[in-house]
mmCIF file of N, CA, C and O in Angstrom:
data_model
loop_
_atom_site.group_PDB
_atom_site.id
_atom_site.type_symbol
_atom_site.label_atom_id
_atom_site.label_comp_id
_atom_site.label_asym_id
_atom_site.label_seq_id
_atom_site.Cartn_x
_atom_site.Cartn_y
_atom_site.Cartn_z
ATOM 1 N N MET A 1477 -0.596 -5.487 4.266
ATOM 2 C CA MET A 1477 -1.134 -6.168 5.424
ATOM 3 C C MET A 1477 -2.642 -5.980 5.519
ATOM 4 O O MET A 1477 -3.294 -6.636 6.291
ATOM 5 N N SER A 1478 -3.194 -5.100 4.716
ATOM 6 C CA SER A 1478 -4.627 -4.831 4.795
ATOM 7 C C SER A 1478 -5.453 -6.038 4.369
ATOM 8 O O SER A 1478 -6.616 -6.144 4.730
ATOM 9 N N GLY A 1479 -4.868 -6.976 3.620
ATOM 10 C CA GLY A 1479 -5.587 -8.163 3.204
ATOM 11 C C GLY A 1479 -5.713 -9.210 4.302
ATOM 12 O O GLY A 1479 -6.463 -10.167 4.170
ATOM 13 N N VAL A 1480 -4.973 -9.028 5.364
ATOM 14 C CA VAL A 1480 -5.022 -9.977 6.479
ATOM 15 C C VAL A 1480 -6.241 -9.667 7.330
ATOM 16 O O VAL A 1480 -6.406 -8.555 7.805
ATOM 17 N N THR A 1481 -7.080 -10.669 7.501
ATOM 18 C CA THR A 1481 -8.272 -10.496 8.331
ATOM 19 C C THR A 1481 -8.189 -11.422 9.537
ATOM 20 O O THR A 1481 -7.442 -12.406 9.533
ATOM 21 N N VAL A 1482 -8.968 -11.095 10.545
ATOM 22 C CA VAL A 1482 -9.020 -11.940 11.736
ATOM 23 C C VAL A 1482 -9.519 -13.329 11.357
ATOM 24 O O VAL A 1482 -8.992 -14.348 11.814
ATOM 25 N N ALA A 1483 -10.498 -13.394 10.483
ATOM 26 C CA ALA A 1483 -11.037 -14.688 10.048
ATOM 27 C C ALA A 1483 -9.957 -15.511 9.332
ATOM 28 O O ALA A 1483 -9.827 -16.713 9.565
ATOM 29 N N ALA A 1484 -9.166 -14.857 8.479
ATOM 30 C CA ALA A 1484 -8.110 -15.570 7.755
ATOM 31 C C ALA A 1484 -7.038 -16.088 8.717
ATOM 32 O O ALA A 1484 -6.559 -17.213 8.573
ATOM 33 N N VAL A 1485 -6.668 -15.275 9.685
ATOM 34 C CA VAL A 1485 -5.671 -15.705 10.675
ATOM 35 C C VAL A 1485 -6.212 -16.884 11.467
ATOM 36 O O VAL A 1485 -5.527 -17.886 11.677
ATOM 37 N N SER A 1486 -7.458 -16.790 11.910
ATOM 38 C CA SER A 1486 -8.070 -17.875 12.685
ATOM 39 C C SER A 1486 -8.161 -19.154 11.871
ATOM 40 O O SER A 1486 -7.865 -20.237 12.379
ATOM 41 N N ASP A 1487 -8.567 -19.029 10.611
ATOM 42 C CA ASP A 1487 -8.636 -20.206 9.734
ATOM 43 C C ASP A 1487 -7.264 -20.842 9.565
ATOM 44 O O ASP A 1487 -7.112 -22.055 9.639
ATOM 45 N N ARG A 1488 -6.259 -20.012 9.344
ATOM 46 C CA ARG A 1488 -4.892 -20.509 9.140
ATOM 47 C C ARG A 1488 -4.382 -21.257 10.364
ATOM 48 O O ARG A 1488 -3.690 -22.259 10.264
ATOM 49 N N LEU A 1489 -4.743 -20.756 11.541
ATOM 50 C CA LEU A 1489 -4.314 -21.388 12.787
ATOM 51 C C LEU A 1489 -5.208 -22.544 13.209
ATOM 52 O O LEU A 1489 -4.866 -23.300 14.106
ATOM 53 N N GLY A 1490 -6.380 -22.638 12.567
ATOM 54 C CA GLY A 1490 -7.326 -23.689 12.938
ATOM 55 C C GLY A 1490 -7.959 -23.438 14.299
ATOM 56 O O GLY A 1490 -8.237 -24.380 15.038
ATOM 57 N N SER A 1491 -8.165 -22.171 14.612
ATOM 58 C CA SER A 1491 -8.764 -21.831 15.906
ATOM 59 C C SER A 1491 -9.986 -20.949 15.698
ATOM 60 O O SER A 1491 -10.097 -20.263 14.685
ATOM 61 N N PRO A 1492 -10.875 -20.938 16.668
ATOM 62 C CA PRO A 1492 -12.058 -20.078 16.550
ATOM 63 C C PRO A 1492 -11.676 -18.597 16.587
ATOM 64 O O PRO A 1492 -10.687 -18.221 17.221
ATOM 65 N N THR A 1493 -12.464 -17.781 15.926
ATOM 66 C CA THR A 1493 -12.229 -16.343 15.912
ATOM 67 C C THR A 1493 -12.246 -15.776 17.329
ATOM 68 O O THR A 1493 -11.479 -14.876 17.655
ATOM 69 N N GLY A 1494 -13.089 -16.329 18.187
ATOM 70 C CA GLY A 1494 -13.156 -15.865 19.566
ATOM 71 C C GLY A 1494 -11.829 -16.024 20.298
ATOM 72 O O GLY A 1494 -11.485 -15.213 21.161
ATOM 73 N N SER A 1495 -11.082 -17.056 19.953
ATOM 74 C CA SER A 1495 -9.774 -17.263 20.573
ATOM 75 C C SER A 1495 -8.807 -16.146 20.189
ATOM 76 O O SER A 1495 -7.991 -15.722 20.995
ATOM 77 N N PHE A 1496 -8.923 -15.693 18.946
ATOM 78 C CA PHE A 1496 -8.092 -14.576 18.503
ATOM 79 C C PHE A 1496 -8.386 -13.350 19.357
ATOM 80 O O PHE A 1496 -7.484 -12.712 19.881
ATOM 81 N N TYR A 1497 -9.676 -13.035 19.492
ATOM 82 C CA TYR A 1497 -10.058 -11.832 20.240
ATOM 83 C C TYR A 1497 -9.791 -11.971 21.736
ATOM 84 O O TYR A 1497 -9.670 -10.969 22.433
ATOM 85 N N HIS A 1498 -9.669 -13.187 22.223
ATOM 86 C CA HIS A 1498 -9.305 -13.378 23.623
ATOM 87 C C HIS A 1498 -7.861 -12.929 23.843
ATOM 88 O O HIS A 1498 -7.518 -12.390 24.893
ATOM 89 N N ARG A 1499 -7.018 -13.116 22.844
ATOM 90 C CA ARG A 1499 -5.583 -12.788 22.956
ATOM 91 C C ARG A 1499 -5.268 -11.392 22.427
ATOM 92 O O ARG A 1499 -4.428 -10.694 22.970
ATOM 93 N N PHE A 1500 -5.923 -10.988 21.344
ATOM 94 C CA PHE A 1500 -5.649 -9.702 20.694
ATOM 95 C C PHE A 1500 -6.953 -8.936 20.523
ATOM 96 O O PHE A 1500 -7.948 -9.490 20.089
ATOM 97 N N ALA A 1501 -6.920 -7.647 20.800
ATOM 98 C CA ALA A 1501 -8.121 -6.822 20.676
ATOM 99 C C ALA A 1501 -8.512 -6.601 19.218
ATOM 100 O O ALA A 1501 -9.680 -6.381 18.915
ATOM 101 N N SER A 1502 -7.512 -6.667 18.319
ATOM 102 C CA SER A 1502 -7.785 -6.417 16.902
ATOM 103 C C SER A 1502 -6.630 -6.933 16.054
ATOM 104 O O SER A 1502 -5.584 -7.326 16.573
ATOM 105 N N ARG A 1503 -6.819 -6.853 14.767
ATOM 106 C CA ARG A 1503 -5.769 -7.213 13.823
ATOM 107 C C ARG A 1503 -4.571 -6.286 13.999
ATOM 108 O O ARG A 1503 -3.418 -6.703 13.920
ATOM 109 N N ASP A 1504 -4.835 -5.013 14.258
ATOM 110 C CA ASP A 1504 -3.749 -4.053 14.450
ATOM 111 C C ASP A 1504 -2.918 -4.374 15.689
ATOM 112 O O ASP A 1504 -1.700 -4.176 15.690
ATOM 113 N N VAL A 1505 -3.564 -4.865 16.730
ATOM 114 C CA VAL A 1505 -2.823 -5.253 17.930
ATOM 115 C C VAL A 1505 -1.935 -6.458 17.623
ATOM 116 O O VAL A 1505 -0.791 -6.533 18.081
ATOM 117 N N LEU A 1506 -2.432 -7.401 16.837
ATOM 118 C CA LEU A 1506 -1.617 -8.539 16.418
ATOM 119 C C LEU A 1506 -0.400 -8.043 15.636
ATOM 120 O O LEU A 1506 0.737 -8.424 15.922
ATOM 121 N N LEU A 1507 -0.623 -7.186 14.653
ATOM 122 C CA LEU A 1507 0.463 -6.652 13.839
ATOM 123 C C LEU A 1507 1.482 -5.926 14.712
ATOM 124 O O LEU A 1507 2.688 -6.142 14.599
ATOM 125 N N GLY A 1508 1.012 -5.072 15.585
ATOM 126 C CA GLY A 1508 1.914 -4.329 16.458
ATOM 127 C C GLY A 1508 2.685 -5.226 17.400
ATOM 128 O O GLY A 1508 3.872 -5.006 17.654
ATOM 129 N N SER A 1509 2.027 -6.246 17.901
ATOM 130 C CA SER A 1509 2.699 -7.195 18.793
ATOM 131 C C SER A 1509 3.793 -7.956 18.055
ATOM 132 O O SER A 1509 4.881 -8.172 18.591
ATOM 133 N N LEU A 1510 3.511 -8.351 16.829
ATOM 134 C CA LEU A 1510 4.528 -9.026 16.014
ATOM 135 C C LEU A 1510 5.703 -8.100 15.731
ATOM 136 O O LEU A 1510 6.857 -8.501 15.817
ATOM 137 N N TRP A 1511 5.397 -6.843 15.407
ATOM 138 C CA TRP A 1511 6.455 -5.873 15.134
ATOM 139 C C TRP A 1511 7.328 -5.676 16.370
ATOM 140 O O TRP A 1511 8.552 -5.717 16.290
ATOM 141 N N LEU A 1512 6.697 -5.481 17.507
ATOM 142 C CA LEU A 1512 7.432 -5.234 18.738
ATOM 143 C C LEU A 1512 8.310 -6.427 19.113
ATOM 144 O O LEU A 1512 9.485 -6.279 19.441
ATOM 145 N N ARG A 1513 7.755 -7.629 19.016
ATOM 146 C CA ARG A 1513 8.531 -8.831 19.318
ATOM 147 C C ARG A 1513 9.712 -8.981 18.360
ATOM 148 O O ARG A 1513 10.813 -9.343 18.759
ATOM 149 N N THR A 1514 9.495 -8.654 17.092
ATOM 150 C CA THR A 1514 10.559 -8.755 16.093
ATOM 151 C C THR A 1514 11.673 -7.757 16.376
ATOM 152 O O THR A 1514 12.860 -8.101 16.307
ATOM 153 N N VAL A 1515 11.324 -6.534 16.697
ATOM 154 C CA VAL A 1515 12.334 -5.519 17.007
ATOM 155 C C VAL A 1515 13.157 -5.940 18.219
ATOM 156 O O VAL A 1515 14.389 -5.850 18.208
ATOM 157 N N LEU A 1516 12.485 -6.396 19.259
ATOM 158 C CA LEU A 1516 13.197 -6.799 20.470
ATOM 159 C C LEU A 1516 14.135 -7.976 20.200
ATOM 160 O O LEU A 1516 15.267 -8.005 20.683
ATOM 161 N N GLU A 1517 13.675 -8.935 19.399
ATOM 162 C CA GLU A 1517 14.516 -10.079 19.038
ATOM 163 C C GLU A 1517 15.740 -9.624 18.252
ATOM 164 O O GLU A 1517 16.864 -10.049 18.519
ATOM 165 N N PHE A 1518 15.526 -8.752 17.295
ATOM 166 C CA PHE A 1518 16.624 -8.235 16.486
ATOM 167 C C PHE A 1518 17.639 -7.504 17.365
ATOM 168 O O PHE A 1518 18.847 -7.739 17.277
ATOM 169 N N GLN A 1519 17.159 -6.630 18.229
ATOM 170 C CA GLN A 1519 18.051 -5.850 19.094
ATOM 171 C C GLN A 1519 18.805 -6.733 20.081
ATOM 172 O O GLN A 1519 19.960 -6.450 20.408
ATOM 173 N N THR A 1520 18.177 -7.792 20.539
ATOM 174 C CA THR A 1520 18.830 -8.701 21.479
ATOM 175 C C THR A 1520 20.053 -9.350 20.841
ATOM 176 O O THR A 1520 21.085 -9.518 21.497
ATOM 177 N N GLY A 1521 19.969 -9.682 19.583
ATOM 178 C CA GLY A 1521 21.111 -10.288 18.893
ATOM 179 C C GLY A 1521 22.320 -9.366 18.877
ATOM 180 O O GLY A 1521 23.449 -9.799 19.127
ATOM 181 N N ILE A 1522 22.091 -8.102 18.616
ATOM 182 C CA ILE A 1522 23.192 -7.135 18.613
ATOM 183 C C ILE A 1522 23.724 -6.947 20.027
ATOM 184 O O ILE A 1522 24.937 -6.973 20.259
ATOM 185 N N SER A 1523 22.830 -6.773 20.981
ATOM 186 C CA SER A 1523 23.241 -6.568 22.382
ATOM 187 C C SER A 1523 24.039 -7.746 22.915
ATOM 188 O O SER A 1523 25.052 -7.556 23.591
ATOM 189 N N ASP A 1524 23.592 -8.960 22.617
ATOM 190 C CA ASP A 1524 24.303 -10.155 23.090
ATOM 191 C C ASP A 1524 25.726 -10.207 22.531
ATOM 192 O O ASP A 1524 26.672 -10.530 23.247
ATOM 193 N N ALA A 1525 25.869 -9.880 21.254
ATOM 194 C CA ALA A 1525 27.198 -9.892 20.642
ATOM 195 C C ALA A 1525 28.089 -8.821 21.259
ATOM 196 O O ALA A 1525 29.260 -9.075 21.554
ATOM 197 N N LEU A 1526 27.561 -7.640 21.488
ATOM 198 C CA LEU A 1526 28.347 -6.573 22.098
ATOM 199 C C LEU A 1526 28.726 -6.918 23.535
ATOM 200 O O LEU A 1526 29.863 -6.680 23.952
ATOM 201 N N ASP A 1527 27.779 -7.485 24.277
ATOM 202 C CA ASP A 1527 28.054 -7.871 25.663
ATOM 203 C C ASP A 1527 29.147 -8.937 25.745
ATOM 204 O O ASP A 1527 29.897 -8.992 26.723
ATOM 205 N N ALA A 1528 29.231 -9.775 24.727
ATOM 206 C CA ALA A 1528 30.254 -10.825 24.693
ATOM 207 C C ALA A 1528 31.580 -10.314 24.119
ATOM 208 O O ALA A 1528 32.533 -11.081 23.978
ATOM 209 N N GLY A 1529 31.630 -9.009 23.787
ATOM 210 C CA GLY A 1529 32.852 -8.444 23.235
ATOM 211 C C GLY A 1529 33.099 -8.820 21.789
ATOM 212 O O GLY A 1529 34.220 -8.703 21.291
ATOM 213 N N ARG A 1530 32.070 -9.268 21.111
ATOM 214 C CA ARG A 1530 32.215 -9.717 19.711
ATOM 215 C C ARG A 1530 31.718 -8.605 18.784
ATOM 216 O O ARG A 1530 30.626 -8.668 18.238
ATOM 217 N N ARG A 1531 32.549 -7.598 18.609
ATOM 218 C CA ARG A 1531 32.151 -6.423 17.835
ATOM 219 C C ARG A 1531 31.900 -6.730 16.365
ATOM 220 O O ARG A 1531 30.980 -6.180 15.768
ATOM 221 N N VAL A 1532 32.708 -7.590 15.781
ATOM 222 C CA VAL A 1532 32.514 -7.943 14.369
ATOM 223 C C VAL A 1532 31.174 -8.660 14.199
ATOM 224 O O VAL A 1532 30.418 -8.371 13.273
ATOM 225 N N ARG A 1533 30.900 -9.576 15.117
ATOM 226 C CA ARG A 1533 29.610 -10.279 15.037
ATOM 227 C C ARG A 1533 28.447 -9.299 15.180
ATOM 228 O O ARG A 1533 27.441 -9.413 14.487
ATOM 229 N N ALA A 1534 28.582 -8.323 16.078
ATOM 230 C CA ALA A 1534 27.542 -7.308 16.234
ATOM 231 C C ALA A 1534 27.365 -6.510 14.948
ATOM 232 O O ALA A 1534 26.236 -6.236 14.521
ATOM 233 N N ALA A 1535 28.477 -6.172 14.314
ATOM 234 C CA ALA A 1535 28.419 -5.404 13.065
ATOM 235 C C ALA A 1535 27.774 -6.202 11.937
ATOM 236 O O ALA A 1535 27.082 -5.640 11.090
ATOM 237 N N LEU A 1536 27.993 -7.502 11.934
ATOM 238 C CA LEU A 1536 27.444 -8.357 10.868
ATOM 239 C C LEU A 1536 26.063 -8.918 11.208
ATOM 240 O O LEU A 1536 25.470 -9.628 10.403
ATOM 241 N N HIS A 1537 25.552 -8.592 12.385
ATOM 242 C CA HIS A 1537 24.258 -9.128 12.815
ATOM 243 C C HIS A 1537 23.133 -8.751 11.847
ATOM 244 O O HIS A 1537 22.318 -9.586 11.480
ATOM 245 N N THR A 1538 23.095 -7.496 11.434
ATOM 246 C CA THR A 1538 21.991 -7.047 10.575
ATOM 247 C C THR A 1538 21.928 -7.810 9.262
ATOM 248 O O THR A 1538 20.872 -8.379 8.936
ATOM 249 N N PRO A 1539 23.003 -7.872 8.461
ATOM 250 C CA PRO A 1539 22.861 -8.625 7.199
ATOM 251 C C PRO A 1539 22.578 -10.109 7.409
ATOM 252 O O PRO A 1539 21.811 -10.709 6.650
ATOM 253 N N ALA A 1540 23.146 -10.694 8.452
ATOM 254 C CA ALA A 1540 22.886 -12.113 8.711
ATOM 255 C C ALA A 1540 21.435 -12.328 9.117
ATOM 256 O O ALA A 1540 20.774 -13.265 8.664
ATOM 257 N N TRP A 1541 20.924 -11.434 9.955
ATOM 258 C CA TRP A 1541 19.554 -11.568 10.454
ATOM 259 C C TRP A 1541 18.544 -11.402 9.326
ATOM 260 O O TRP A 1541 17.587 -12.168 9.235
ATOM 261 N N VAL A 1542 18.733 -10.409 8.465
ATOM 262 C CA VAL A 1542 17.754 -10.184 7.394
ATOM 263 C C VAL A 1542 17.739 -11.316 6.384
ATOM 264 O O VAL A 1542 16.690 -11.636 5.826
ATOM 265 N N ARG A 1543 18.885 -11.958 6.152
ATOM 266 C CA ARG A 1543 18.900 -13.126 5.255
ATOM 267 C C ARG A 1543 18.174 -14.308 5.877
ATOM 268 O O ARG A 1543 17.505 -15.073 5.188
ATOM 269 N N LYS A 1544 18.315 -14.449 7.181
ATOM 270 C CA LYS A 1544 17.715 -15.588 7.876
ATOM 271 C C LYS A 1544 16.211 -15.410 8.102
ATOM 272 O O LYS A 1544 15.475 -16.389 8.184
ATOM 273 N N HIS A 1545 15.734 -14.170 8.182
ATOM 274 C CA HIS A 1545 14.339 -13.894 8.530
ATOM 275 C C HIS A 1545 13.668 -12.967 7.504
ATOM 276 O O HIS A 1545 13.340 -11.822 7.820
ATOM 277 N N PRO A 1546 13.433 -13.427 6.278
ATOM 278 C CA PRO A 1546 12.884 -12.534 5.253
ATOM 279 C C PRO A 1546 11.487 -11.993 5.567
ATOM 280 O O PRO A 1546 11.185 -10.843 5.249
ATOM 281 N N THR A 1547 10.642 -12.777 6.218
ATOM 282 C CA THR A 1547 9.297 -12.297 6.533
ATOM 283 C C THR A 1547 9.340 -11.225 7.611
ATOM 284 O O THR A 1547 8.688 -10.191 7.511
ATOM 285 N N ARG A 1548 10.133 -11.475 8.627
ATOM 286 C CA ARG A 1548 10.267 -10.481 9.703
ATOM 287 C C ARG A 1548 10.966 -9.226 9.197
ATOM 288 O O ARG A 1548 10.660 -8.119 9.626
ATOM 289 N N ARG A 1549 11.913 -9.407 8.280
ATOM 290 C CA ARG A 1549 12.589 -8.264 7.662
ATOM 291 C C ARG A 1549 11.562 -7.366 6.985
ATOM 292 O O ARG A 1549 11.584 -6.146 7.140
ATOM 293 N N ALA A 1550 10.632 -7.965 6.269
ATOM 294 C CA ALA A 1550 9.602 -7.187 5.576
ATOM 295 C C ALA A 1550 8.752 -6.406 6.569
ATOM 296 O O ALA A 1550 8.408 -5.247 6.322
ATOM 297 N N LEU A 1551 8.435 -7.016 7.688
ATOM 298 C CA LEU A 1551 7.645 -6.340 8.715
ATOM 299 C C LEU A 1551 8.371 -5.094 9.216
ATOM 300 O O LEU A 1551 7.773 -4.034 9.381
ATOM 301 N N LEU A 1552 9.677 -5.205 9.428
ATOM 302 C CA LEU A 1552 10.447 -4.062 9.907
ATOM 303 C C LEU A 1552 10.630 -2.999 8.829
ATOM 304 O O LEU A 1552 10.761 -1.815 9.137
ATOM 305 N N LEU A 1553 10.616 -3.415 7.565
ATOM 306 C CA LEU A 1553 10.727 -2.441 6.486
ATOM 307 C C LEU A 1553 9.419 -1.700 6.242
ATOM 308 O O LEU A 1553 9.423 -0.542 5.853
ATOM 309 N N LEU A 1554 8.310 -2.374 6.472
ATOM 310 C CA LEU A 1554 7.003 -1.772 6.215
ATOM 311 C C LEU A 1554 6.540 -0.828 7.312
ATOM 312 O O LEU A 1554 5.783 0.106 7.058
ATOM 313 N N TYR A 1555 6.961 -1.081 8.542
ATOM 314 C CA TYR A 1555 6.468 -0.302 9.672
ATOM 315 C C TYR A 1555 7.622 0.237 10.497
ATOM 316 O O TYR A 1555 8.685 -0.361 10.575
ATOM 317 N N ASP A 1556 7.372 1.368 11.132
ATOM 318 C CA ASP A 1556 8.348 2.032 11.977
ATOM 319 C C ASP A 1556 7.711 2.261 13.347
ATOM 320 O O ASP A 1556 6.482 2.285 13.471
ATOM 321 N N ARG A 1557 8.538 2.471 14.342
ATOM 322 C CA ARG A 1557 8.050 2.744 15.692
ATOM 323 C C ARG A 1557 7.001 3.849 15.685
ATOM 324 O O ARG A 1557 5.978 3.757 16.364
ATOM 325 N N LYS A 1558 7.224 4.872 14.891
ATOM 326 C CA LYS A 1558 6.298 6.012 14.836
ATOM 327 C C LYS A 1558 4.906 5.593 14.366
ATOM 328 O O LYS A 1558 3.911 6.221 14.722
ATOM 329 N N ASP A 1559 4.830 4.535 13.566
ATOM 330 C CA ASP A 1559 3.537 4.059 13.079
ATOM 331 C C ASP A 1559 2.650 3.561 14.214
ATOM 332 O O ASP A 1559 1.430 3.528 14.084
ATOM 333 N N PHE A 1560 3.263 3.164 15.310
ATOM 334 C CA PHE A 1560 2.508 2.606 16.427
ATOM 335 C C PHE A 1560 2.254 3.634 17.525
ATOM 336 O O PHE A 1560 1.595 3.347 18.502
ATOM 337 N N LEU A 1561 2.782 4.821 17.357
ATOM 338 C CA LEU A 1561 2.634 5.856 18.389
ATOM 339 C C LEU A 1561 1.624 6.928 17.994
ATOM 340 O O LEU A 1561 1.394 7.860 18.736
ATOM 341 N N LYS A 1562 1.030 6.790 16.827
ATOM 342 C CA LYS A 1562 0.077 7.790 16.366
ATOM 343 C C LYS A 1562 -1.101 7.104 15.689
ATOM 344 O O LYS A 1562 -1.115 5.900 15.517
ATOM 345 N N GLY A 1563 -2.048 7.875 15.294
ATOM 346 C CA GLY A 1563 -3.149 7.369 14.483
ATOM 347 C C GLY A 1563 -4.087 6.427 15.215
ATOM 348 O O GLY A 1563 -4.345 6.581 16.399
ATOM 349 N N GLU A 1564 -4.558 5.429 14.488
ATOM 350 C CA GLU A 1564 -5.608 4.534 14.965
ATOM 351 C C GLU A 1564 -5.111 3.346 15.769
ATOM 352 O O GLU A 1564 -5.887 2.466 16.103
ATOM 353 N N TRP A 1565 -3.828 3.266 16.054
ATOM 354 C CA TRP A 1565 -3.315 2.129 16.799
ATOM 355 C C TRP A 1565 -3.906 2.126 18.195
ATOM 356 O O TRP A 1565 -4.053 3.168 18.815
ATOM 357 N N PRO A 1566 -4.245 0.962 18.710
ATOM 358 C CA PRO A 1566 -4.847 0.879 20.044
ATOM 359 C C PRO A 1566 -3.916 1.448 21.116
ATOM 360 O O PRO A 1566 -2.693 1.313 21.020
ATOM 361 N N PRO A 1567 -4.497 2.090 22.126
ATOM 362 C CA PRO A 1567 -3.683 2.715 23.179
ATOM 363 C C PRO A 1567 -2.708 1.755 23.848
ATOM 364 O O PRO A 1567 -1.564 2.126 24.114
ATOM 365 N N GLU A 1568 -3.124 0.505 24.111
ATOM 366 C CA GLU A 1568 -2.221 -0.427 24.800
ATOM 367 C C GLU A 1568 -0.984 -0.736 23.957
ATOM 368 O O GLU A 1568 0.108 -0.910 24.478
ATOM 369 N N LEU A 1569 -1.149 -0.749 22.644
ATOM 370 C CA LEU A 1569 -0.012 -0.992 21.755
ATOM 371 C C LEU A 1569 0.903 0.230 21.726
ATOM 372 O O LEU A 1569 2.120 0.102 21.816
ATOM 373 N N ARG A 1570 0.322 1.412 21.605
ATOM 374 C CA ARG A 1570 1.125 2.638 21.615
ATOM 375 C C ARG A 1570 1.936 2.735 22.900
ATOM 376 O O ARG A 1570 3.110 3.099 22.885
ATOM 377 N N GLU A 1571 1.334 2.383 24.016
ATOM 378 C CA GLU A 1571 2.028 2.441 25.304
ATOM 379 C C GLU A 1571 3.198 1.465 25.349
ATOM 380 O O GLU A 1571 4.278 1.808 25.833
ATOM 381 N N ARG A 1572 3.000 0.252 24.853
ATOM 382 C CA ARG A 1572 4.079 -0.746 24.856
ATOM 383 C C ARG A 1572 5.243 -0.315 23.982
ATOM 384 O O ARG A 1572 6.408 -0.475 24.352
ATOM 385 N N VAL A 1573 4.939 0.246 22.809
ATOM 386 C CA VAL A 1573 6.011 0.692 21.911
ATOM 387 C C VAL A 1573 6.734 1.886 22.514
ATOM 388 O O VAL A 1573 7.967 1.942 22.503
ATOM 389 N N ALA A 1574 6.001 2.819 23.074
ATOM 390 C CA ALA A 1574 6.631 3.990 23.695
ATOM 391 C C ALA A 1574 7.516 3.552 24.863
ATOM 392 O O ALA A 1574 8.634 4.053 25.034
ATOM 393 N N GLU A 1575 7.039 2.618 25.649
ATOM 394 C CA GLU A 1575 7.811 2.109 26.789
ATOM 395 C C GLU A 1575 9.097 1.431 26.309
ATOM 396 O O GLU A 1575 10.166 1.630 26.868
ATOM 397 N N MET A 1576 8.975 0.623 25.253
ATOM 398 C CA MET A 1576 10.126 -0.106 24.733
ATOM 399 C C MET A 1576 11.208 0.842 24.243
ATOM 400 O O MET A 1576 12.398 0.594 24.404
ATOM 401 N N THR A 1577 10.817 1.923 23.649
ATOM 402 C CA THR A 1577 11.776 2.827 23.027
ATOM 403 C C THR A 1577 12.048 4.063 23.876
ATOM 404 O O THR A 1577 12.736 4.963 23.418
ATOM 405 N N ASN A 1578 11.477 4.105 25.060
ATOM 406 C CA ASN A 1578 11.639 5.265 25.955
ATOM 407 C C ASN A 1578 11.263 6.566 25.284
ATOM 408 O O ASN A 1578 11.916 7.583 25.469
ATOM 409 N N ALA A 1579 10.210 6.490 24.443
ATOM 410 C CA ALA A 1579 9.777 7.693 23.711
ATOM 411 C C ALA A 1579 8.963 8.611 24.599
ATOM 412 O O ALA A 1579 8.363 8.229 25.548
#
């Protein structure tokens, strides 16, 4: 992910770099936000199946989800919750991840 730059993201989206910084404080905040959204989406699929009493579907959610979402799967394989709670990650991102996981 180190090859991803704010300029490259802005170019890909066809938006000014300033628009990126209006929404995200840094590239790391973008990465963390994507990770957090992906985790929540993944967990919602399992929770929904369990809430509906569909235990087999809940059990099969992980292999089905990873086949359907290879890019998001890679994001979850490359980073862990702990990666966002330490080091150089921005405080607002660390707080959101800690809140999400009740850490």
